[in-house]
mmCIF file of C-alpha atoms and ligand atoms in Angstrom:
data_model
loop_
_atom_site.group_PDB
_atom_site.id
_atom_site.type_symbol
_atom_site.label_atom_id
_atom_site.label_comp_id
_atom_site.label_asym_id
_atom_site.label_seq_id
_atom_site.Cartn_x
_atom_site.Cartn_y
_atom_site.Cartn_z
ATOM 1 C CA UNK A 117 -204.251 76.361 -75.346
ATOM 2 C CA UNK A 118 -202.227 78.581 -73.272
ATOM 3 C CA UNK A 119 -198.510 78.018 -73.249
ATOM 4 C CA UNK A 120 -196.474 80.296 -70.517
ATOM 5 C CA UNK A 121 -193.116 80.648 -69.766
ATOM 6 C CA UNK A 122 -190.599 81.370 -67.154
ATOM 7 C CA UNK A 123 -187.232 82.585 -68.184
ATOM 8 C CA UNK A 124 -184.786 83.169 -65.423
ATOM 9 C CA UNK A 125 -180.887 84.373 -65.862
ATOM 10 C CA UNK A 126 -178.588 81.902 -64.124
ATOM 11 C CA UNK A 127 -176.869 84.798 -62.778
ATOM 12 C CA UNK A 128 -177.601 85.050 -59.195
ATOM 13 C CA UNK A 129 -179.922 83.483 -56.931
ATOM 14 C CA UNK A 130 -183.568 83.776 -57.457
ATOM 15 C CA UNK A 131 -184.680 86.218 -55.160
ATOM 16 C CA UNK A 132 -188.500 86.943 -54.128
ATOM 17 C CA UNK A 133 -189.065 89.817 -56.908
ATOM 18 C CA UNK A 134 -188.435 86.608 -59.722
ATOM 19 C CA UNK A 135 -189.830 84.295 -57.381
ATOM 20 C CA UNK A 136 -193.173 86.530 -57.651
ATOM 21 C CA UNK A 137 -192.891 86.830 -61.090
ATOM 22 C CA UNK A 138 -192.272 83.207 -61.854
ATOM 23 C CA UNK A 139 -195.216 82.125 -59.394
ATOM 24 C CA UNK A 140 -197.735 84.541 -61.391
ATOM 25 C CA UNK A 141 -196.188 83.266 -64.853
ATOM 26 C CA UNK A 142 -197.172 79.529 -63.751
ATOM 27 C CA UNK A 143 -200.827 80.683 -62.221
ATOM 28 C CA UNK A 144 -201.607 82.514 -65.461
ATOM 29 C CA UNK A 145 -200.943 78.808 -67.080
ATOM 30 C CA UNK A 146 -202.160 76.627 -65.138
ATOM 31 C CA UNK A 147 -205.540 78.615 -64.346
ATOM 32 C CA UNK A 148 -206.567 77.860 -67.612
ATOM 33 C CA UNK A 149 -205.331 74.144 -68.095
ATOM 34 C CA UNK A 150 -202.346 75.606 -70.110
ATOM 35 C CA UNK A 151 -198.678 74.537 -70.667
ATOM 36 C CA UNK A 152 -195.831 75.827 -68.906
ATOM 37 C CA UNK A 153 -191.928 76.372 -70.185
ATOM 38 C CA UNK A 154 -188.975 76.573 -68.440
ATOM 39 C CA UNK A 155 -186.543 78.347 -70.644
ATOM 40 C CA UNK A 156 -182.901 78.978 -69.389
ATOM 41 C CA UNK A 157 -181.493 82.394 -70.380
ATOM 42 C CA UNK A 158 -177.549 81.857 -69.830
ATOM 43 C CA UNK A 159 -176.320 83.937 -73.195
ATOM 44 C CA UNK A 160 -174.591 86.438 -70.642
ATOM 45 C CA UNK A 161 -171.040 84.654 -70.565
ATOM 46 C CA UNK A 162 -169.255 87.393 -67.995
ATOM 47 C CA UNK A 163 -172.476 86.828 -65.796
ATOM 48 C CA UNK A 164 -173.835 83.027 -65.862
ATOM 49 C CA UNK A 165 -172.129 81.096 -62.372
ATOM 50 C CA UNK A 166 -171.912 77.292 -62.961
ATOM 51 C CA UNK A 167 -174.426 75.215 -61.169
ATOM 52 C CA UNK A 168 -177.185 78.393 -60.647
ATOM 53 C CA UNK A 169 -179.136 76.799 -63.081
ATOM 54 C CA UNK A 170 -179.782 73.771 -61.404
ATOM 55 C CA UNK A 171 -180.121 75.730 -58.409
ATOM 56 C CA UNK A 172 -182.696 77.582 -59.132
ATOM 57 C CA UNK A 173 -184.786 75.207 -60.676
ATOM 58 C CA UNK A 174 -184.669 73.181 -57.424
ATOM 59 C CA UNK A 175 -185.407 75.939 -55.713
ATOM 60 C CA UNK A 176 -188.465 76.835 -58.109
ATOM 61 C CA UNK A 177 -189.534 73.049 -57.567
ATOM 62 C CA UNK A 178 -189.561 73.601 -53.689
ATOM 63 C CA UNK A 179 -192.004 76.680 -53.897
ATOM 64 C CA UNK A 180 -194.199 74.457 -55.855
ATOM 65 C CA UNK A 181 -194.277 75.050 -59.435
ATOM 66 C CA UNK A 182 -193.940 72.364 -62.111
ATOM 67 C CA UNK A 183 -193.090 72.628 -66.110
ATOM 68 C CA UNK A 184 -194.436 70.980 -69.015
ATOM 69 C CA UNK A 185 -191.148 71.739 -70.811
ATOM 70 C CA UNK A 186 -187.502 72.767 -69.719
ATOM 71 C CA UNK A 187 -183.939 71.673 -69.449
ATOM 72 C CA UNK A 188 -184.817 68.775 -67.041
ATOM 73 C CA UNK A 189 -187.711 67.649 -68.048
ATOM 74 C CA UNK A 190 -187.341 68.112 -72.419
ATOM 75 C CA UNK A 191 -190.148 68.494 -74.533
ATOM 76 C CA UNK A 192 -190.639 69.135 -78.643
ATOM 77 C CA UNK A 193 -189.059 72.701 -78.418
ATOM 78 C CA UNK A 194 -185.695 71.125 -76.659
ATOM 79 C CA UNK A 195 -183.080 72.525 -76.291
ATOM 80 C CA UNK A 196 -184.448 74.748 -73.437
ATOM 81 C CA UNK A 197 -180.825 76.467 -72.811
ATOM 82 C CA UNK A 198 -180.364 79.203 -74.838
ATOM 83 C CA UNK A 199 -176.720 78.971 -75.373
ATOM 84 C CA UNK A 200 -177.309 75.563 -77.450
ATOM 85 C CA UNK A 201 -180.013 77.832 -79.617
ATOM 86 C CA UNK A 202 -177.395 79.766 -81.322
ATOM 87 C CA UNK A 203 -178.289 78.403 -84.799
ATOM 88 C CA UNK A 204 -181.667 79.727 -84.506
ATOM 89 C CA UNK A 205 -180.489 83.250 -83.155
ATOM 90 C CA UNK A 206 -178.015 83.242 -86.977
ATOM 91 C CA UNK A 207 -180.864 82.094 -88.532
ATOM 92 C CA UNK A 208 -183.085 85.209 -87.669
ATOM 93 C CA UNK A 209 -180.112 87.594 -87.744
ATOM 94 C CA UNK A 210 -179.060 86.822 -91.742
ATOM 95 C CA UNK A 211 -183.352 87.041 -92.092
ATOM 96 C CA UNK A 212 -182.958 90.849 -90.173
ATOM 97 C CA UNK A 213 -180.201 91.200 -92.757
ATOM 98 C CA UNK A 214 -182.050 89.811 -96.211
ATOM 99 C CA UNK A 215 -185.021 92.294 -94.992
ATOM 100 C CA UNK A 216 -181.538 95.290 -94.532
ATOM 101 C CA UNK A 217 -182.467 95.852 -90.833
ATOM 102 C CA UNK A 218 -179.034 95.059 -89.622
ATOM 103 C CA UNK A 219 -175.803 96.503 -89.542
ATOM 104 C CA UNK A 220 -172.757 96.012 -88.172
ATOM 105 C CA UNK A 221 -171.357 98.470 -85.511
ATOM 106 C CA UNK A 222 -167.966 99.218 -84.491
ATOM 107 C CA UNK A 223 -168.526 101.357 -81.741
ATOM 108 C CA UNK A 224 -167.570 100.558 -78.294
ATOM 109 C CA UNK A 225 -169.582 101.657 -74.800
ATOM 110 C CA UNK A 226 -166.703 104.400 -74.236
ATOM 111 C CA UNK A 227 -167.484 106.007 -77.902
ATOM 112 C CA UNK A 228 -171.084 105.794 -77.196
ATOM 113 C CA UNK A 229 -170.987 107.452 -74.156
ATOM 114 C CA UNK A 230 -168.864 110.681 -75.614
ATOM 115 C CA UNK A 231 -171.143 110.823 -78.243
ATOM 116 C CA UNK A 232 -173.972 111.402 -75.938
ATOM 117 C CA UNK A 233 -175.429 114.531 -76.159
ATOM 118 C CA UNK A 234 -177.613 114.861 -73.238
ATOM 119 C CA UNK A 235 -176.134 113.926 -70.056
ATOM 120 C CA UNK A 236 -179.382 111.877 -68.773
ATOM 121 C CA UNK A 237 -181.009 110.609 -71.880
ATOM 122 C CA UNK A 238 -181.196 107.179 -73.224
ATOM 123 C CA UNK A 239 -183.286 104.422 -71.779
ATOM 124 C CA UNK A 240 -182.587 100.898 -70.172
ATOM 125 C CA UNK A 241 -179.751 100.156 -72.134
ATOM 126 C CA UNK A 242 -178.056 103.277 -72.249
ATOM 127 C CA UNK A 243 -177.492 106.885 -73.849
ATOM 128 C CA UNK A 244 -179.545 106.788 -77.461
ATOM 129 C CA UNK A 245 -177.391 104.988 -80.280
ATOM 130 C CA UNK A 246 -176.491 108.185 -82.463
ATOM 131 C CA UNK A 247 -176.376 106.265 -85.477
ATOM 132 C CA UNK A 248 -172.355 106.494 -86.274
ATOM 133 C CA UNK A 249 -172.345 102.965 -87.392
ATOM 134 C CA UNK A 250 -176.046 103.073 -89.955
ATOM 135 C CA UNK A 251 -173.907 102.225 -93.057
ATOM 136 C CA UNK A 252 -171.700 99.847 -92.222
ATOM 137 C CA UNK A 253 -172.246 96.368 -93.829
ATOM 138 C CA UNK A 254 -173.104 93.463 -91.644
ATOM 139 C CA UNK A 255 -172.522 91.168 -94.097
ATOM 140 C CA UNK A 256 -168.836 90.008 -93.296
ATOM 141 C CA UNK A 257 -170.310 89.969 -89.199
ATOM 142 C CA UNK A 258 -173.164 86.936 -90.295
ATOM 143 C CA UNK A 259 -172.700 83.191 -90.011
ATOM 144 C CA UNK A 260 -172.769 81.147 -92.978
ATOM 145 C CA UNK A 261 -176.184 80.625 -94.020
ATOM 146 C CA UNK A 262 -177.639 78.428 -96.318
ATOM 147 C CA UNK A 263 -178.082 80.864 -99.172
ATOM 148 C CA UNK A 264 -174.641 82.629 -98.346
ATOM 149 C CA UNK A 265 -172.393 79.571 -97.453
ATOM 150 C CA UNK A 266 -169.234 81.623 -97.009
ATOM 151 C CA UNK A 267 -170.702 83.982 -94.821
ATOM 152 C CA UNK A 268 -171.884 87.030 -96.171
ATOM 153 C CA UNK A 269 -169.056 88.678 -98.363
ATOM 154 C CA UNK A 270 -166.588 86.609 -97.079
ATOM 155 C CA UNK A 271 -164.555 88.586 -94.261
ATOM 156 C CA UNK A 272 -164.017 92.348 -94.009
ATOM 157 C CA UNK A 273 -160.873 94.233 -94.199
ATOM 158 C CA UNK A 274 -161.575 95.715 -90.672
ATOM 159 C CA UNK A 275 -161.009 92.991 -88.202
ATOM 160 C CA UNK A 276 -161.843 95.096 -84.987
ATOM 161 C CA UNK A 277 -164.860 93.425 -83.461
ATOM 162 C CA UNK A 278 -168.137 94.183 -84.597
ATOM 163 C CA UNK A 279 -171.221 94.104 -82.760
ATOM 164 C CA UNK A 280 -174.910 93.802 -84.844
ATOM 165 C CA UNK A 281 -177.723 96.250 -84.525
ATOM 166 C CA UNK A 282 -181.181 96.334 -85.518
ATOM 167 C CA UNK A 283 -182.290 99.431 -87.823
ATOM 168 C CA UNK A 284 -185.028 101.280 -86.041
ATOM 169 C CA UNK A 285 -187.501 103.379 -88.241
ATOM 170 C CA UNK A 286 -188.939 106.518 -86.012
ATOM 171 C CA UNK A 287 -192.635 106.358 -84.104
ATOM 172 C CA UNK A 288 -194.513 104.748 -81.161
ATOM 173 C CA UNK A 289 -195.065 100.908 -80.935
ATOM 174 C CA UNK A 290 -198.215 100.509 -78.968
ATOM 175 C CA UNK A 291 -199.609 97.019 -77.893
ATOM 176 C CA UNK A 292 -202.218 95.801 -75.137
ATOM 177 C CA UNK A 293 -200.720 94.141 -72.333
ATOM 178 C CA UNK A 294 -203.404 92.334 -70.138
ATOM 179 C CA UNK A 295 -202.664 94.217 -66.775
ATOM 180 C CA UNK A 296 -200.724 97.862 -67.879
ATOM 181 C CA UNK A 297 -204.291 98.625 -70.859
ATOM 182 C CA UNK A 298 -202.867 100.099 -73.657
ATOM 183 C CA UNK A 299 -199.030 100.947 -73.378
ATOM 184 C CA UNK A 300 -197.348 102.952 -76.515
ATOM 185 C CA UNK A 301 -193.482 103.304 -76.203
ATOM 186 C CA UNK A 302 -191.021 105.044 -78.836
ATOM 187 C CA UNK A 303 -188.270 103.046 -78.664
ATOM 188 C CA UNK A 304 -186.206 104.760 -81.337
ATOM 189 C CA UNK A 305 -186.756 107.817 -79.320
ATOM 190 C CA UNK A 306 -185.066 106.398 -75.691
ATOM 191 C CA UNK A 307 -182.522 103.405 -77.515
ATOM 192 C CA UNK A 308 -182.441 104.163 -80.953
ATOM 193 C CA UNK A 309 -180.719 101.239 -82.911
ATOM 194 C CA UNK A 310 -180.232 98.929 -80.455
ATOM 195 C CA UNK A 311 -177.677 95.269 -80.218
ATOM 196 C CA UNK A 312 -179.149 91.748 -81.366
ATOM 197 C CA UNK A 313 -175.768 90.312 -81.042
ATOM 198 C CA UNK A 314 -173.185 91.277 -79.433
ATOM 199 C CA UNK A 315 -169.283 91.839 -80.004
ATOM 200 C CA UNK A 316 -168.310 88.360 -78.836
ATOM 201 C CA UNK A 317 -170.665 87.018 -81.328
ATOM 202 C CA UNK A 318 -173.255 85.971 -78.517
ATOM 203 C CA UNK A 319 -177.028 87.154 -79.725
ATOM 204 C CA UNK A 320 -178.021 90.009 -77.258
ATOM 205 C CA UNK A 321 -181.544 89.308 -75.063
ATOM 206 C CA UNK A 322 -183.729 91.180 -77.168
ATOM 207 C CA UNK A 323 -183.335 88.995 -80.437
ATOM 208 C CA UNK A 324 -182.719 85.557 -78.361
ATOM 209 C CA UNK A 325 -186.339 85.866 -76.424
ATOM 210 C CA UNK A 326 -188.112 86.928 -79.570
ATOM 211 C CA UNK A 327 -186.718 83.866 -81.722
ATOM 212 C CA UNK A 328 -187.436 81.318 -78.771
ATOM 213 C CA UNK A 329 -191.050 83.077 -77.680
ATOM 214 C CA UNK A 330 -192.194 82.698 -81.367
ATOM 215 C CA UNK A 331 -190.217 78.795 -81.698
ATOM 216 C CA UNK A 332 -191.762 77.464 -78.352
ATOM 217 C CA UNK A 333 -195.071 78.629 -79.130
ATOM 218 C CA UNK A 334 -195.096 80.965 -76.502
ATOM 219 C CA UNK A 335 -198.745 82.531 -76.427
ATOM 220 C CA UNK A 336 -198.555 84.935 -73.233
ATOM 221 C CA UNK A 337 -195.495 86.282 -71.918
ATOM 222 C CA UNK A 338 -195.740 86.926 -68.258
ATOM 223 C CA UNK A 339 -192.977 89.312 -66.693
ATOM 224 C CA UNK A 340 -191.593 92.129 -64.649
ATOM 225 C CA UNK A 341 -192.962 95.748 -65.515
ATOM 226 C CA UNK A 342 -189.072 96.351 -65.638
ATOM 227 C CA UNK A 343 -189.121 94.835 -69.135
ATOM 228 C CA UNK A 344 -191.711 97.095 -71.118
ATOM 229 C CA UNK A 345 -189.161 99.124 -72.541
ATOM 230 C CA UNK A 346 -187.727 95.832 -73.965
ATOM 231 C CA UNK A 347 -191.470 94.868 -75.089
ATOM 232 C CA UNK A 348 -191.515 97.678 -77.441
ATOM 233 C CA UNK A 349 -188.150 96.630 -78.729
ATOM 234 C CA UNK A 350 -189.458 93.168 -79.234
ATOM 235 C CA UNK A 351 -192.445 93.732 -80.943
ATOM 236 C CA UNK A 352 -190.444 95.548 -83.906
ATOM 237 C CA UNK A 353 -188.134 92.565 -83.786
ATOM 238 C CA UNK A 354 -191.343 90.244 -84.526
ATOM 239 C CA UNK A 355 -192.849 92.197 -87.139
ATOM 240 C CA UNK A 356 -189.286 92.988 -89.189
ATOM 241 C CA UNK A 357 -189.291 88.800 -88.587
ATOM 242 C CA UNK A 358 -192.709 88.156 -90.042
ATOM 243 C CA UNK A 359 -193.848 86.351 -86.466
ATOM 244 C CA UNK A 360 -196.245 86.781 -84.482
ATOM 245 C CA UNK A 361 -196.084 88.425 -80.558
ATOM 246 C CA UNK A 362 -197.116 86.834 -77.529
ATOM 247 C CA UNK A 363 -200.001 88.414 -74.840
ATOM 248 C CA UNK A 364 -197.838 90.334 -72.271
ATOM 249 C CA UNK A 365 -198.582 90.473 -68.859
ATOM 250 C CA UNK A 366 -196.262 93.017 -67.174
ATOM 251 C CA UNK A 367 -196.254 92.322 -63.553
ATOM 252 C CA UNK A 368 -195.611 95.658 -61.239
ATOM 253 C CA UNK A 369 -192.155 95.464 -59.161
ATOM 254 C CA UNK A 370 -191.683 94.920 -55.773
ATOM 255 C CA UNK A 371 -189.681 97.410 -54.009
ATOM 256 C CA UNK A 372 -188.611 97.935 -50.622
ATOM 257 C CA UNK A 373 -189.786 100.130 -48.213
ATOM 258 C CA UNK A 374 -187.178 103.311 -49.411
ATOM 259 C CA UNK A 375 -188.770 102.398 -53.074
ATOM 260 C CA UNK A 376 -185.924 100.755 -54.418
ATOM 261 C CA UNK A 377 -186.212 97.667 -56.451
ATOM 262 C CA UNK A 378 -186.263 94.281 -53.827
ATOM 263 C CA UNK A 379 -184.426 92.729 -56.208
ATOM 264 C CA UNK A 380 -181.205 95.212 -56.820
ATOM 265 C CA UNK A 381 -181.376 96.143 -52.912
ATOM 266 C CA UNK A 382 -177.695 94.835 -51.048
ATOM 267 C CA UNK A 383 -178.862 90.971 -49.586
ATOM 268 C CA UNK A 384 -182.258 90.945 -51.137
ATOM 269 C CA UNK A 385 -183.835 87.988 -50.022
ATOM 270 C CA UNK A 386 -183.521 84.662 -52.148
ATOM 271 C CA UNK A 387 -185.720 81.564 -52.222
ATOM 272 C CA UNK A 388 -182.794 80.179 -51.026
ATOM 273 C CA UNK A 389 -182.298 81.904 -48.185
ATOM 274 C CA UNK A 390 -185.674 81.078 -46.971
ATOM 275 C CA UNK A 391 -185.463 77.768 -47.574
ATOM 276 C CA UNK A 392 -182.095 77.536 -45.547
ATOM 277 C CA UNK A 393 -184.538 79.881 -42.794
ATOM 278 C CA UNK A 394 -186.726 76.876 -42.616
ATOM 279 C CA UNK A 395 -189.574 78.778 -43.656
ATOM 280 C CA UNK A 396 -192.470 76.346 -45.433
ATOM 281 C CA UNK A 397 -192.822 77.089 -49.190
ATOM 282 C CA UNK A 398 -196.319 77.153 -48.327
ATOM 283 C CA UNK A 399 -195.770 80.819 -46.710
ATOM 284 C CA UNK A 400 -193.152 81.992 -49.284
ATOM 285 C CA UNK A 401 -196.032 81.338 -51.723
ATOM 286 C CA UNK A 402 -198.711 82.859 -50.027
ATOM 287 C CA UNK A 403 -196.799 86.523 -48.698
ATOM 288 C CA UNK A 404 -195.888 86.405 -52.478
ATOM 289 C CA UNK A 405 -199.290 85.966 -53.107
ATOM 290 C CA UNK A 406 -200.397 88.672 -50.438
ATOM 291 C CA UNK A 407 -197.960 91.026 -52.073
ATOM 292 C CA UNK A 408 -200.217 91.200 -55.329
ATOM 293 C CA UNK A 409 -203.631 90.853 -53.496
ATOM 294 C CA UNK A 410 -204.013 87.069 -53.836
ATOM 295 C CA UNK A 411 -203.876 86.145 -50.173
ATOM 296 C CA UNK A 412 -203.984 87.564 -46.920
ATOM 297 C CA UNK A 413 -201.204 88.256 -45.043
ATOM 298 C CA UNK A 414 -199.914 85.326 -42.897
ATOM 299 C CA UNK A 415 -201.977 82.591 -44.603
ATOM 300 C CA UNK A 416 -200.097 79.659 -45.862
ATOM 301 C CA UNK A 417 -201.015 77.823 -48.818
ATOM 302 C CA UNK A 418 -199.543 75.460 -51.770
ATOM 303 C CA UNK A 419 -199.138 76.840 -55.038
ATOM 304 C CA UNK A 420 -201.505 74.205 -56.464
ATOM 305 C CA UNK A 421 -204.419 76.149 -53.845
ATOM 306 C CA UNK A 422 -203.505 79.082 -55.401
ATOM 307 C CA UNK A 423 -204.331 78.144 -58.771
ATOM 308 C CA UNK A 424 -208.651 79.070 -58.255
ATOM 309 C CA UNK A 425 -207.505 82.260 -56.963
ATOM 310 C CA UNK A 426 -205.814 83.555 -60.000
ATOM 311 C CA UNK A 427 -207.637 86.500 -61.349
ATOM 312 C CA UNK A 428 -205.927 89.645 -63.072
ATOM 313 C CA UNK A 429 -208.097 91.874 -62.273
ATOM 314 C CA UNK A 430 -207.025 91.610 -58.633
ATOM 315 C CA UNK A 431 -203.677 91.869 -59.316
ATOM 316 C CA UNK A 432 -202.346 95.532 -58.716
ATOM 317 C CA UNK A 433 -201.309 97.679 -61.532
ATOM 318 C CA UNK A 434 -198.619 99.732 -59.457
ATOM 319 C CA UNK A 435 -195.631 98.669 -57.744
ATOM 320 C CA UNK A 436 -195.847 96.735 -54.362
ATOM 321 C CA UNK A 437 -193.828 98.109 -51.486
ATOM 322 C CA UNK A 438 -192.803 95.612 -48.700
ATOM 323 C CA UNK A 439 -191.167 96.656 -45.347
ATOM 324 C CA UNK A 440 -188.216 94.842 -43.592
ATOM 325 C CA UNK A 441 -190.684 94.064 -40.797
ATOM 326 C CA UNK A 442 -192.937 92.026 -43.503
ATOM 327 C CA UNK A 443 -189.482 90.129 -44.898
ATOM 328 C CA UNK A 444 -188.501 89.710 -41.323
ATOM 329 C CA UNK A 445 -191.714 88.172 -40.543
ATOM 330 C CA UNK A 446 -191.760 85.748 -43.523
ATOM 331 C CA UNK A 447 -188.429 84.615 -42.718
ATOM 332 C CA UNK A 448 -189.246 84.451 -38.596
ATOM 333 C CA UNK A 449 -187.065 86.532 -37.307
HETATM 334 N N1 LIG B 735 -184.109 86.322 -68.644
HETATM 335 C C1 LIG B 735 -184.890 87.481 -68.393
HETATM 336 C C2 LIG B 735 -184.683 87.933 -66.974
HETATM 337 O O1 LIG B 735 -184.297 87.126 -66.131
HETATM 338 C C3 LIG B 735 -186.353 87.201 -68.596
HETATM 339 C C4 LIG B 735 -186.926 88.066 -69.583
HETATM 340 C C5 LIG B 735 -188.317 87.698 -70.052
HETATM 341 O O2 LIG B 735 -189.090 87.132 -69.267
HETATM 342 O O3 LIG B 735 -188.597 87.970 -71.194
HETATM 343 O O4 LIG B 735 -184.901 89.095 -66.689
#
């Protein structure tokens, strides 16, 4: 049984780029009778706005889709927020620490960026970590765990805050995603050592989605090609926690028609906005659709018609590009 998931940051308004990816997420599913998860990713407290959760699950229910599991609806793996998870995330961090693939790191972005030798290397989360931190104890930086009820060593002389990082050994992590073939990435090479939880104590992305993947029985991840760096990342994170990866399914980008992202372009274009346009969710769905060879341009159809379509093999494997005229179009102007 296939269980997928969508995992959207309450951090802005869905636009079409994680509508896209959201739609495919929930066709992968459903095409083969599986489940599908809502999972709320809000652990980004200087970036979550009040009430965009609910908002965007309304506005994920108006294009059509549906979920098994999720904030709304519950389900065995509750809670679906990942803010109320945090146990689990301390859980796996004092396990990364038993197995001495932690350690705690006093450096702050300003350091890290002086200590950068080459002006444009580094990967999606920066310059490469240079390793100042490696022998630093994380011990004193853990929550109390069951073995270790006082947490760790009980408190560290050095009070400045501390975030956590994961030891990387050196070499290439390759892994099979269903659309990308084979895909090996060195992430010690572009990240090095990179943050499970951060200074204020909230667990980083990278550790949160690999505990809750694993706990919800995620079997395929389906996601943005903007995220195989983080795959590569991941996938060291299951093995130093002795669980098992999802299938990925790394879904090309849409970009606009100068190449940039849709989704970091000024105003991209929000489910919301269409829906305040007017425009049916039948035609959001299918110029989604006709951006990844699904439909034909100008149909309209329900996401539940969709659903036979769904093929992989005639998704495309490179980034879609969509001109203003096409938005324009969808939104009838
Ligand atoms: N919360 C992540 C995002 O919105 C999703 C990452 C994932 O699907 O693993 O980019």
């Amino acid at each position: 049984m296939i269980r997928g998931r969508f995992a959207p940051s309450p951090t802005g308004a869905l636009h079409l780029g994680n509508a896209r990816t959201a739609l495919l997420a929930w066709l992968h599913a459903r095409a083969s009778g599986g489940r599908f998860v809502m999972r709320v990713e809000d652990l980004d407290p200087g970036r979550v706005r009040p009430g965009l959760m609910e908002a965007q699950l309304a506005d994920l229910r108006w294009l059509g889709l549906d979920w098994d599991e999720g904030p709304d609806v519950g389900g065995p793996h509750a809670p679906y927020v990942q803010t109320r998870r945090t146990a689990l995330y301390d859980t796996a961090l004092n396990r990364l620490a038993d197995a001495g693939r932690l350690f705690a790191c006093a450096c702050s972005r300003r350091d890290l960026a002086a200590a950068a030798s080459a002006p444009h290397g580094g990967g999606d989360e920066g310059p490469r970590y240079p390793g100042t931190c490696r022998a630093r104890d994380p011990r004193p930086w853990l929550a109390p765990s069951d073995d270790q009820p006082n947490g760790g060593e009980g408190g560290s002389a050095d009070t400045r805050p501390m975030a956590l990082r994961f030891r990387m050994e050196p070499g290439e992590v390759c892994f099979d995603d269903l659309l990308q073939g084979r895909v090996c990435l060195d992430p010690s090479a572009d990240a090095g050592d990179f943050v499970v939880r951060r200074r204020d104590w909230v667990a980083a992305y990278q550790l949160a989605v690999v505990v809750d993947d694993a706990a919800m029985g995620i079997t395929h991840a389906v996601r943005g090609a903007d995220l195989l760096p983080s795959t590569a990342r991941q996938i060291l994170l299951y093995r130093a926690l002795g669980l098992a990866a999802p299938a990925f399914l790394h879904v090309p980008l849409l970009l606009g028609a100068d190449g940039e992202r849709l989704a970091k372009r000024h105003g991209a274009v929000s489910l919301a906005d269409a829906r305040a346009a007017g425009v049916a969710p039948e035609r959001v769905v299918a110029w989604l659709a006709s951006t990844c060879g699904l439909a034909a341009p100008g149909e309209e159809l329900t996401a539940a018609e969709l659903v036979p379509r769904w093929s992989v093999k005639r998704l495309p494997r490179t980034p879609s590009t969509v001109d203003d005229a096409s938005l324009a179009r969808l939104l009838g102007e």
